[in-house]
């Protein structure tokens, strides 16, 4: 069933990641998808590997 991938800057506390997982699962179960069928993958991306406006986020959000 659904696999949801979330990309965030590295450094988010594991408790906050657990809240993201719980919240996404709740939204999908509200749509009738069994929680057992939901998979969520969180990717921690270093700011220097993520860019926008022509610059790495390590510069934009120092």
Coordinates of N, CA and C in Angstrom, one line a residue:
X1 N 0.8 -1.2 0.0 CA 0.0 0.0 0.0 C 0.9 1.2 0.0
X2 N 0.4 2.3 0.6 CA 1.2 3.6 0.5 C 2.5 3.6 1.2
X3 N 3.5 4.1 0.5 CA 4.8 4.4 1.0 C 5.0 5.9 0.9
X4 N 5.2 6.6 2.1 CA 5.3 8.0 2.1 C 6.8 8.3 2.5
X5 N 7.4 9.1 1.6 CA 8.8 9.5 1.9 C 8.8 11.0 2.3
X6 N 9.5 11.3 3.4 CA 9.6 12.6 4.0 C 11.1 13.0 4.0
X7 N 11.4 14.1 3.4 CA 12.8 14.6 3.4 C 12.8 15.8 4.3
X8 N 13.7 15.8 5.2 CA 13.9 16.9 6.2 C 15.4 17.1 6.4
X9 N 15.7 18.3 6.9 CA 17.1 18.6 7.3 C 17.5 17.7 8.4
X10 N 18.7 17.2 8.4 CA 19.2 16.3 9.5 C 19.2 17.1 10.8
X11 N 19.0 16.4 11.9 CA 19.1 17.1 13.2 C 17.7 17.1 13.9
X12 N 16.6 16.7 13.3 CA 15.4 16.8 13.9 C 15.3 15.7 15.0
X13 N 14.9 16.0 16.2 CA 14.8 15.0 17.3 C 13.9 13.9 16.9
X14 N 14.3 12.7 17.4 CA 13.5 11.5 17.1 C 12.1 11.6 17.6
X15 N 11.8 12.3 18.6 CA 10.5 12.5 19.1 C 9.6 13.2 18.1
X16 N 10.2 14.2 17.4 CA 9.5 14.9 16.4 C 9.2 14.1 15.1
X17 N 10.2 13.2 14.8 CA 10.0 12.3 13.7 C 8.9 11.3 14.0
X18 N 8.8 10.9 15.3 CA 7.7 10.0 15.7 C 6.4 10.7 15.5
X19 N 6.3 12.0 15.8 CA 5.0 12.7 15.6 C 4.7 12.8 14.1
X20 N 5.7 13.0 13.3 CA 5.4 13.0 11.8 C 4.9 11.7 11.4
X21 N 5.5 10.6 11.8 CA 5.0 9.3 11.4 C 3.6 9.1 11.9
X22 N 3.3 9.4 13.1 CA 2.0 9.2 13.7 C 1.0 10.1 12.9
X23 N 1.3 11.3 12.6 CA 0.4 12.2 12.0 C 0.0 11.8 10.6
X24 N 1.0 11.4 9.8 CA 0.8 10.9 8.4 C 0.0 9.7 8.4
X25 N 0.3 8.8 9.4 CA -0.5 7.5 9.5 C -2.0 7.8 9.8
X26 N -2.2 8.8 10.7 CA -3.6 9.2 11.0 C -4.3 9.7 9.8
X27 N -3.7 10.5 9.1 CA -4.4 11.1 7.9 C -4.7 10.0 6.9
X28 N -3.8 9.0 6.7 CA -4.1 8.0 5.8 C -5.2 7.0 6.3
X29 N -5.2 6.8 7.6 CA -6.2 5.9 8.2 C -7.6 6.6 8.1
X30 N -7.6 7.9 8.2 CA -8.9 8.7 8.1 C -9.4 8.5 6.7
X31 N -8.6 8.2 5.7 CA -9.0 8.0 4.3 C -9.3 6.5 4.1
X32 N -9.3 5.7 5.1 CA -9.7 4.3 5.0 C -8.6 3.3 4.8
X33 N -7.4 3.8 4.8 CA -6.2 2.9 4.6 C -5.8 2.3 6.0
X34 N -5.7 1.0 6.1 CA -5.3 0.4 7.4 C -3.9 0.8 7.8
X35 N -3.7 1.1 9.1 CA -2.4 1.6 9.6 C -1.3 0.5 9.2
X36 N -1.7 -0.7 9.2 CA -0.7 -1.8 9.0 C -0.2 -1.7 7.5
X37 N -0.9 -1.0 6.7 CA -0.5 -0.9 5.3 C 0.4 0.3 5.0
X38 N 0.5 1.2 6.0 CA 1.2 2.4 5.8 C 2.7 2.3 6.1
X39 N 3.6 2.7 5.2 CA 5.0 2.7 5.5 C 5.5 4.2 5.3
X40 N 6.3 4.7 6.2 CA 6.8 6.0 6.1 C 8.3 5.9 6.3
X41 N 9.0 6.6 5.4 CA 10.4 6.7 5.4 C 10.9 8.1 5.5
X42 N 11.7 8.4 6.5 CA 12.2 9.7 6.7 C 13.6 9.8 6.3
X43 N 13.9 10.7 5.4 CA 15.3 10.9 5.0 C 15.9 12.1 5.6
X44 N 17.0 12.0 6.3 CA 17.7 13.1 6.9 C 18.7 13.6 5.9
X45 N 18.5 14.9 5.4 CA 19.4 15.4 4.4 C 20.2 16.5 5.0
X46 N 21.6 16.5 5.0 CA 22.4 17.6 5.5 C 22.1 18.9 4.7
X47 N 22.1 20.0 5.3 CA 21.8 21.3 4.7 C 22.7 21.5 3.5
X48 N 23.9 21.1 3.6 CA 24.9 21.3 2.5 C 24.5 20.5 1.2
X49 N 23.7 19.5 1.4 CA 23.2 18.6 0.3 C 21.9 19.0 -0.2
X50 N 21.3 20.1 0.2 CA 20.0 20.6 -0.1 C 20.1 22.0 -0.6
X51 N 19.6 22.4 -1.7 CA 19.8 23.8 -2.2 C 18.5 24.3 -2.8
X52 N 18.4 25.6 -2.8 CA 17.4 26.3 -3.6 C 17.9 27.8 -3.8
X53 N 17.4 28.4 -4.8 CA 17.8 29.7 -5.2 C 19.3 29.8 -5.6
X54 N 19.8 28.7 -6.0 CA 21.2 28.6 -6.5 C 22.2 28.5 -5.4
X55 N 21.7 28.3 -4.1 CA 22.7 28.1 -3.0 C 22.3 27.0 -2.1
X56 N 23.3 26.4 -1.5 CA 23.0 25.3 -0.5 C 22.3 25.9 0.7
X57 N 21.5 25.1 1.3 CA 20.7 25.6 2.5 C 21.6 25.9 3.7
X58 N 22.8 25.3 3.7 CA 23.8 25.6 4.7 C 24.2 27.1 4.7
X59 N 24.1 27.7 3.5 CA 24.4 29.1 3.4 C 23.1 29.9 3.6
X60 N 22.0 29.5 3.1 CA 20.7 30.2 3.2 C 20.1 30.2 4.6
X61 N 20.4 29.1 5.3 CA 19.8 29.0 6.7 C 20.9 28.7 7.7
X62 N 21.9 29.5 7.7 CA 23.0 29.2 8.6 C 22.7 29.6 10.0

